[in-house]
PDB file of C-alpha atoms in Angstrom:
ATOM      1  CA  UNK A   1     136.358  78.564  71.193  1.00 84.00           C
ATOM      2  CA  UNK A   2     133.631  80.591  69.486  1.00 92.00           C
ATOM      3  CA  UNK A   3     130.341  78.705  69.620  1.00 96.00           C
ATOM      4  CA  UNK A   4     127.890  81.623  69.709  1.00 96.00           C
ATOM      5  CA  UNK A   5     124.455  80.625  68.475  1.00 97.00           C
ATOM      6  CA  UNK A   6     125.431  76.932  68.215  1.00 97.00           C
ATOM      7  CA  UNK A   7     122.757  74.263  68.706  1.00 98.00           C
ATOM      8  CA  UNK A   8     124.185  71.717  71.137  1.00 97.00           C
ATOM      9  CA  UNK A   9     120.873  70.284  72.368  1.00 98.00           C
ATOM     10  CA  UNK A  10     121.302  66.971  74.251  1.00 98.00           C
ATOM     11  CA  UNK A  11     125.066  66.967  73.513  1.00 98.00           C
ATOM     12  CA  UNK A  12     127.422  65.087  75.864  1.00 98.00           C
ATOM     13  CA  UNK A  13     130.092  67.582  76.946  1.00 98.00           C
ATOM     14  CA  UNK A  14     131.135  65.824  80.157  1.00 98.00           C
ATOM     15  CA  UNK A  15     134.405  67.231  81.522  1.00 98.00           C
ATOM     16  CA  UNK A  16     135.007  69.434  78.455  1.00 98.00           C
ATOM     17  CA  UNK A  17     137.230  72.524  78.817  1.00 98.00           C
ATOM     18  CA  UNK A  18     135.352  75.567  77.537  1.00 97.00           C
ATOM     19  CA  UNK A  19     137.042  78.144  79.765  1.00 98.00           C
ATOM     20  CA  UNK A  20     136.807  81.591  78.194  1.00 98.00           C
ATOM     21  CA  UNK A  21     134.627  80.238  75.340  1.00 97.00           C
ATOM     22  CA  UNK A  22     131.973  82.393  73.646  1.00 98.00           C
ATOM     23  CA  UNK A  23     128.662  80.517  73.792  1.00 98.00           C
ATOM     24  CA  UNK A  24     126.436  83.601  73.494  1.00 98.00           C
ATOM     25  CA  UNK A  25     122.842  82.668  72.572  1.00 98.00           C
ATOM     26  CA  UNK A  26     123.809  78.978  72.187  1.00 98.00           C
ATOM     27  CA  UNK A  27     121.234  76.224  72.809  1.00 98.00           C
ATOM     28  CA  UNK A  28     122.436  73.581  75.264  1.00 98.00           C
ATOM     29  CA  UNK A  29     119.019  72.326  76.358  1.00 98.00           C
ATOM     30  CA  UNK A  30     119.309  68.903  78.060  1.00 98.00           C
ATOM     31  CA  UNK A  31     123.088  68.899  77.428  1.00 98.00           C
ATOM     32  CA  UNK A  32     125.406  67.013  79.798  1.00 98.00           C
ATOM     33  CA  UNK A  33     128.119  69.371  81.072  1.00 98.00           C
ATOM     34  CA  UNK A  34     128.918  67.370  84.207  1.00 98.00           C
ATOM     35  CA  UNK A  35     132.324  68.518  85.515  1.00 98.00           C
ATOM     36  CA  UNK A  36     132.862  70.889  82.568  1.00 98.00           C
ATOM     37  CA  UNK A  37     135.197  73.893  82.909  1.00 98.00           C
ATOM     38  CA  UNK A  38     133.335  77.043  81.862  1.00 98.00           C
ATOM     39  CA  UNK A  39     135.491  79.487  83.826  1.00 98.00           C
ATOM     40  CA  UNK A  40     135.057  83.031  82.483  1.00 98.00           C
ATOM     41  CA  UNK A  41     132.915  81.704  79.589  1.00 98.00           C
ATOM     42  CA  UNK A  42     130.417  84.041  77.908  1.00 98.00           C
ATOM     43  CA  UNK A  43     127.040  82.307  78.220  1.00 98.00           C
ATOM     44  CA  UNK A  44     124.895  85.408  77.787  1.00 98.00           C
ATOM     45  CA  UNK A  45     121.355  84.477  76.731  1.00 98.00           C
ATOM     46  CA  UNK A  46     122.228  80.764  76.490  1.00 98.00           C
ATOM     47  CA  UNK A  47     119.530  78.093  76.867  1.00 98.00           C
ATOM     48  CA  UNK A  48     120.695  75.554  79.472  1.00 98.00           C
ATOM     49  CA  UNK A  49     117.228  74.450  80.552  1.00 98.00           C
ATOM     50  CA  UNK A  50     117.088  70.893  81.912  1.00 98.00           C
ATOM     51  CA  UNK A  51     120.886  70.621  81.386  1.00 98.00           C
ATOM     52  CA  UNK A  52     123.220  68.739  83.752  1.00 98.00           C
ATOM     53  CA  UNK A  53     125.975  71.021  85.035  1.00 98.00           C
ATOM     54  CA  UNK A  54     126.627  69.203  88.316  1.00 98.00           C
ATOM     55  CA  UNK A  55     130.191  69.766  89.488  1.00 98.00           C
ATOM     56  CA  UNK A  56     130.907  72.183  86.633  1.00 98.00           C
ATOM     57  CA  UNK A  57     133.120  75.247  87.124  1.00 98.00           C
ATOM     58  CA  UNK A  58     131.397  78.482  86.095  1.00 98.00           C
ATOM     59  CA  UNK A  59     133.593  80.820  88.149  1.00 98.00           C
ATOM     60  CA  UNK A  60     133.349  84.388  86.786  1.00 98.00           C
ATOM     61  CA  UNK A  61     131.198  83.197  83.864  1.00 98.00           C
ATOM     62  CA  UNK A  62     128.683  85.577  82.271  1.00 98.00           C
ATOM     63  CA  UNK A  63     125.160  84.112  82.241  1.00 98.00           C
ATOM     64  CA  UNK A  64     123.113  87.313  81.920  1.00 98.00           C
ATOM     65  CA  UNK A  65     119.529  86.586  80.808  1.00 98.00           C
ATOM     66  CA  UNK A  66     120.409  82.867  80.487  1.00 98.00           C
ATOM     67  CA  UNK A  67     117.711  80.186  80.798  1.00 98.00           C
ATOM     68  CA  UNK A  68     118.756  77.576  83.367  1.00 98.00           C
ATOM     69  CA  UNK A  69     115.221  76.489  84.247  1.00 98.00           C
ATOM     70  CA  UNK A  70     115.106  73.038  85.892  1.00 98.00           C
ATOM     71  CA  UNK A  71     118.835  72.509  85.289  1.00 98.00           C
ATOM     72  CA  UNK A  72     121.000  70.428  87.656  1.00 98.00           C
ATOM     73  CA  UNK A  73     123.718  72.650  89.132  1.00 98.00           C
ATOM     74  CA  UNK A  74     124.441  70.541  92.220  1.00 98.00           C
ATOM     75  CA  UNK A  75     127.848  71.409  93.670  1.00 98.00           C
ATOM     76  CA  UNK A  76     128.622  73.786  90.821  1.00 98.00           C
ATOM     77  CA  UNK A  77     131.289  76.468  91.345  1.00 98.00           C
ATOM     78  CA  UNK A  78     129.760  79.797  90.322  1.00 98.00           C
ATOM     79  CA  UNK A  79     131.591  82.311  92.497  1.00 98.00           C
ATOM     80  CA  UNK A  80     131.549  85.830  91.056  1.00 98.00           C
ATOM     81  CA  UNK A  81     129.427  84.661  88.094  1.00 98.00           C
ATOM     82  CA  UNK A  82     127.038  87.177  86.498  1.00 98.00           C
ATOM     83  CA  UNK A  83     123.492  85.736  86.440  1.00 98.00           C
ATOM     84  CA  UNK A  84     121.698  89.077  86.227  1.00 98.00           C
ATOM     85  CA  UNK A  85     118.147  88.544  84.983  1.00 98.00           C
ATOM     86  CA  UNK A  86     118.699  84.794  84.526  1.00 98.00           C
ATOM     87  CA  UNK A  87     115.895  82.225  84.743  1.00 98.00           C
ATOM     88  CA  UNK A  88     116.730  79.640  87.417  1.00 98.00           C
ATOM     89  CA  UNK A  89     113.157  78.540  88.174  1.00 98.00           C
ATOM     90  CA  UNK A  90     113.038  74.990  89.510  1.00 98.00           C
ATOM     91  CA  UNK A  91     116.829  74.672  89.263  1.00 98.00           C
ATOM     92  CA  UNK A  92     118.803  72.428  91.643  1.00 98.00           C
ATOM     93  CA  UNK A  93     121.616  74.547  93.107  1.00 98.00           C
ATOM     94  CA  UNK A  94     122.155  72.497  96.265  1.00 98.00           C
ATOM     95  CA  UNK A  95     125.688  72.862  97.662  1.00 98.00           C
ATOM     96  CA  UNK A  96     126.560  75.298  94.822  1.00 98.00           C
ATOM     97  CA  UNK A  97     129.159  78.016  95.434  1.00 98.00           C
ATOM     98  CA  UNK A  98     127.612  81.338  94.423  1.00 98.00           C
ATOM     99  CA  UNK A  99     129.778  83.554  96.636  1.00 98.00           C
ATOM    100  CA  UNK A 100     129.865  87.088  95.232  1.00 98.00           C
ATOM    101  CA  UNK A 101     127.600  86.130  92.310  1.00 98.00           C
ATOM    102  CA  UNK A 102     125.364  88.732  90.657  1.00 98.00           C
ATOM    103  CA  UNK A 103     121.761  87.456  90.697  1.00 98.00           C
ATOM    104  CA  UNK A 104     119.880  90.758  90.640  1.00 98.00           C
ATOM    105  CA  UNK A 105     116.483  90.378  89.013  1.00 98.00           C
ATOM    106  CA  UNK A 106     116.999  86.616  88.626  1.00 98.00           C
ATOM    107  CA  UNK A 107     114.049  84.221  88.791  1.00 98.00           C
ATOM    108  CA  UNK A 108     114.763  81.543  91.419  1.00 98.00           C
ATOM    109  CA  UNK A 109     111.140  80.468  91.971  1.00 98.00           C
ATOM    110  CA  UNK A 110     110.996  76.922  93.407  1.00 98.00           C
ATOM    111  CA  UNK A 111     114.795  76.611  93.191  1.00 98.00           C
ATOM    112  CA  UNK A 112     116.664  74.230  95.520  1.00 98.00           C
ATOM    113  CA  UNK A 113     119.515  76.148  97.169  1.00 98.00           C
ATOM    114  CA  UNK A 114     119.983  73.794 100.134  1.00 98.00           C
ATOM    115  CA  UNK A 115     123.437  74.333 101.644  1.00 98.00           C
ATOM    116  CA  UNK A 116     124.439  76.772  98.890  1.00 98.00           C
ATOM    117  CA  UNK A 117     127.052  79.468  99.536  1.00 98.00           C
ATOM    118  CA  UNK A 118     125.594  82.850  98.584  1.00 98.00           C
ATOM    119  CA  UNK A 119     127.817  84.955 100.839  1.00 98.00           C
ATOM    120  CA  UNK A 120     128.208  88.465  99.448  1.00 98.00           C
ATOM    121  CA  UNK A 121     125.910  87.641  96.501  1.00 98.00           C
ATOM    122  CA  UNK A 122     123.739  90.359  94.948  1.00 98.00           C
ATOM    123  CA  UNK A 123     120.113  89.148  94.927  1.00 98.00           C
ATOM    124  CA  UNK A 124     118.581  92.619  94.603  1.00 98.00           C
ATOM    125  CA  UNK A 125     114.971  92.305  93.366  1.00 98.00           C
ATOM    126  CA  UNK A 126     115.438  88.560  92.775  1.00 98.00           C
ATOM    127  CA  UNK A 127     112.374  86.291  92.897  1.00 98.00           C
ATOM    128  CA  UNK A 128     112.988  83.496  95.427  1.00 98.00           C
ATOM    129  CA  UNK A 129     109.313  82.613  95.935  1.00 98.00           C
ATOM    130  CA  UNK A 130     108.930  79.061  97.342  1.00 98.00           C
ATOM    131  CA  UNK A 131     112.690  78.449  97.056  1.00 98.00           C
ATOM    132  CA  UNK A 132     114.409  76.100  99.524  1.00 98.00           C
ATOM    133  CA  UNK A 133     117.463  77.721 101.111  1.00 98.00           C
ATOM    134  CA  UNK A 134     117.757  75.398 104.122  1.00 98.00           C
ATOM    135  CA  UNK A 135     121.219  75.767 105.662  1.00 98.00           C
ATOM    136  CA  UNK A 136     122.401  78.213 102.987  1.00 98.00           C
ATOM    137  CA  UNK A 137     124.986  80.914 103.693  1.00 98.00           C
ATOM    138  CA  UNK A 138     123.635  84.372 102.800  1.00 98.00           C
ATOM    139  CA  UNK A 139     125.983  86.343 105.045  1.00 98.00           C
ATOM    140  CA  UNK A 140     126.544  89.821 103.645  1.00 98.00           C
ATOM    141  CA  UNK A 141     124.179  89.150 100.725  1.00 98.00           C
ATOM    142  CA  UNK A 142     122.156  91.958  99.145  1.00 98.00           C
ATOM    143  CA  UNK A 143     118.472  90.939  99.225  1.00 98.00           C
ATOM    144  CA  UNK A 144     116.913  94.397  98.994  1.00 98.00           C
ATOM    145  CA  UNK A 145     113.565  94.230  97.235  1.00 98.00           C
ATOM    146  CA  UNK A 146     113.819  90.432  96.891  1.00 98.00           C
ATOM    147  CA  UNK A 147     110.668  88.293  96.934  1.00 98.00           C
ATOM    148  CA  UNK A 148     111.102  85.623  99.630  1.00 98.00           C
ATOM    149  CA  UNK A 149     107.392  84.737  99.897  1.00 98.00           C
ATOM    150  CA  UNK A 150     106.877  81.180 101.225  1.00 98.00           C
ATOM    151  CA  UNK A 151     110.651  80.607 101.078  1.00 98.00           C
ATOM    152  CA  UNK A 152     112.268  78.034 103.368  1.00 98.00           C
ATOM    153  CA  UNK A 153     115.045  79.866 105.223  1.00 98.00           C
ATOM    154  CA  UNK A 154     115.493  77.261 107.982  1.00 98.00           C
ATOM    155  CA  UNK A 155     118.940  77.536 109.561  1.00 98.00           C
ATOM    156  CA  UNK A 156     120.082  80.137 107.014  1.00 98.00           C
ATOM    157  CA  UNK A 157     122.978  82.459 107.853  1.00 98.00           C
ATOM    158  CA  UNK A 158     121.690  85.979 107.123  1.00 98.00           C
ATOM    159  CA  UNK A 159     124.256  87.815 109.259  1.00 98.00           C
ATOM    160  CA  UNK A 160     125.009  91.205 107.745  1.00 98.00           C
ATOM    161  CA  UNK A 161     122.549  90.618 104.894  1.00 98.00           C
ATOM    162  CA  UNK A 162     120.574  93.572 103.493  1.00 98.00           C
ATOM    163  CA  UNK A 163     116.857  92.722 103.601  1.00 98.00           C
ATOM    164  CA  UNK A 164     115.618  96.279 102.949  1.00 98.00           C
ATOM    165  CA  UNK A 165     112.114  96.117 101.413  1.00 98.00           C
ATOM    166  CA  UNK A 166     112.400  92.349 100.950  1.00 98.00           C
ATOM    167  CA  UNK A 167     109.102  90.446 101.077  1.00 98.00           C
ATOM    168  CA  UNK A 168     109.230  87.668 103.694  1.00 97.00           C
ATOM    169  CA  UNK A 169     105.508  86.836 103.811  1.00 98.00           C
ATOM    170  CA  UNK A 170     104.964  83.236 105.000  1.00 98.00           C
ATOM    171  CA  UNK A 171     108.721  82.573 104.908  1.00 98.00           C
ATOM    172  CA  UNK A 172     110.133  79.989 107.350  1.00 98.00           C
ATOM    173  CA  UNK A 173     112.937  81.626 109.356  1.00 97.00           C
ATOM    174  CA  UNK A 174     113.201  78.852 111.964  1.00 98.00           C
ATOM    175  CA  UNK A 175     116.757  78.820 113.336  1.00 97.00           C
ATOM    176  CA  UNK A 176     117.960  81.533 110.928  1.00 97.00           C
ATOM    177  CA  UNK A 177     120.823  83.835 111.993  1.00 97.00           C
ATOM    178  CA  UNK A 178     119.634  87.423 111.544  1.00 93.00           C
ATOM    179  CA  UNK A 179     122.475  89.177 113.387  1.00 92.00           C
TER     180      UNK A 179
END
């Protein structure tokens, strides 16, 4: 499906199959995409702010420069997705699968990443200020130059992670695995 530039604000798209769809620059603000299949979809520059994507499948989707501010992505499958430069400020990503995802330069300020899988993810120069990553898996993740100021990293698995020039000022590393 080609829906580039479409205005789908507040639309109910629960469980819809949009795998491989082109939604470039589309507006899906406050849309309900609960359980939707967006595998390999092109969502470059899309506005998904305050949208519900809980349980959706965004595996290998392109979300470069997308706005997902304050969206609900609880339990969402986003492995190998490209979120380079995306806005995820205040977003709920608890229990999300972001293994191998590209999040370089992404804004994750105040995001909830509790229990999220970010193993092997690229978070180079990402802003994770005041984010909650309690119990998250960041093994083998690239966090070079990332801003982790006042971030909750309690019980986080950081084994093999690259923290070169990362800012960890006032971060909580209680029980974190730094091997």
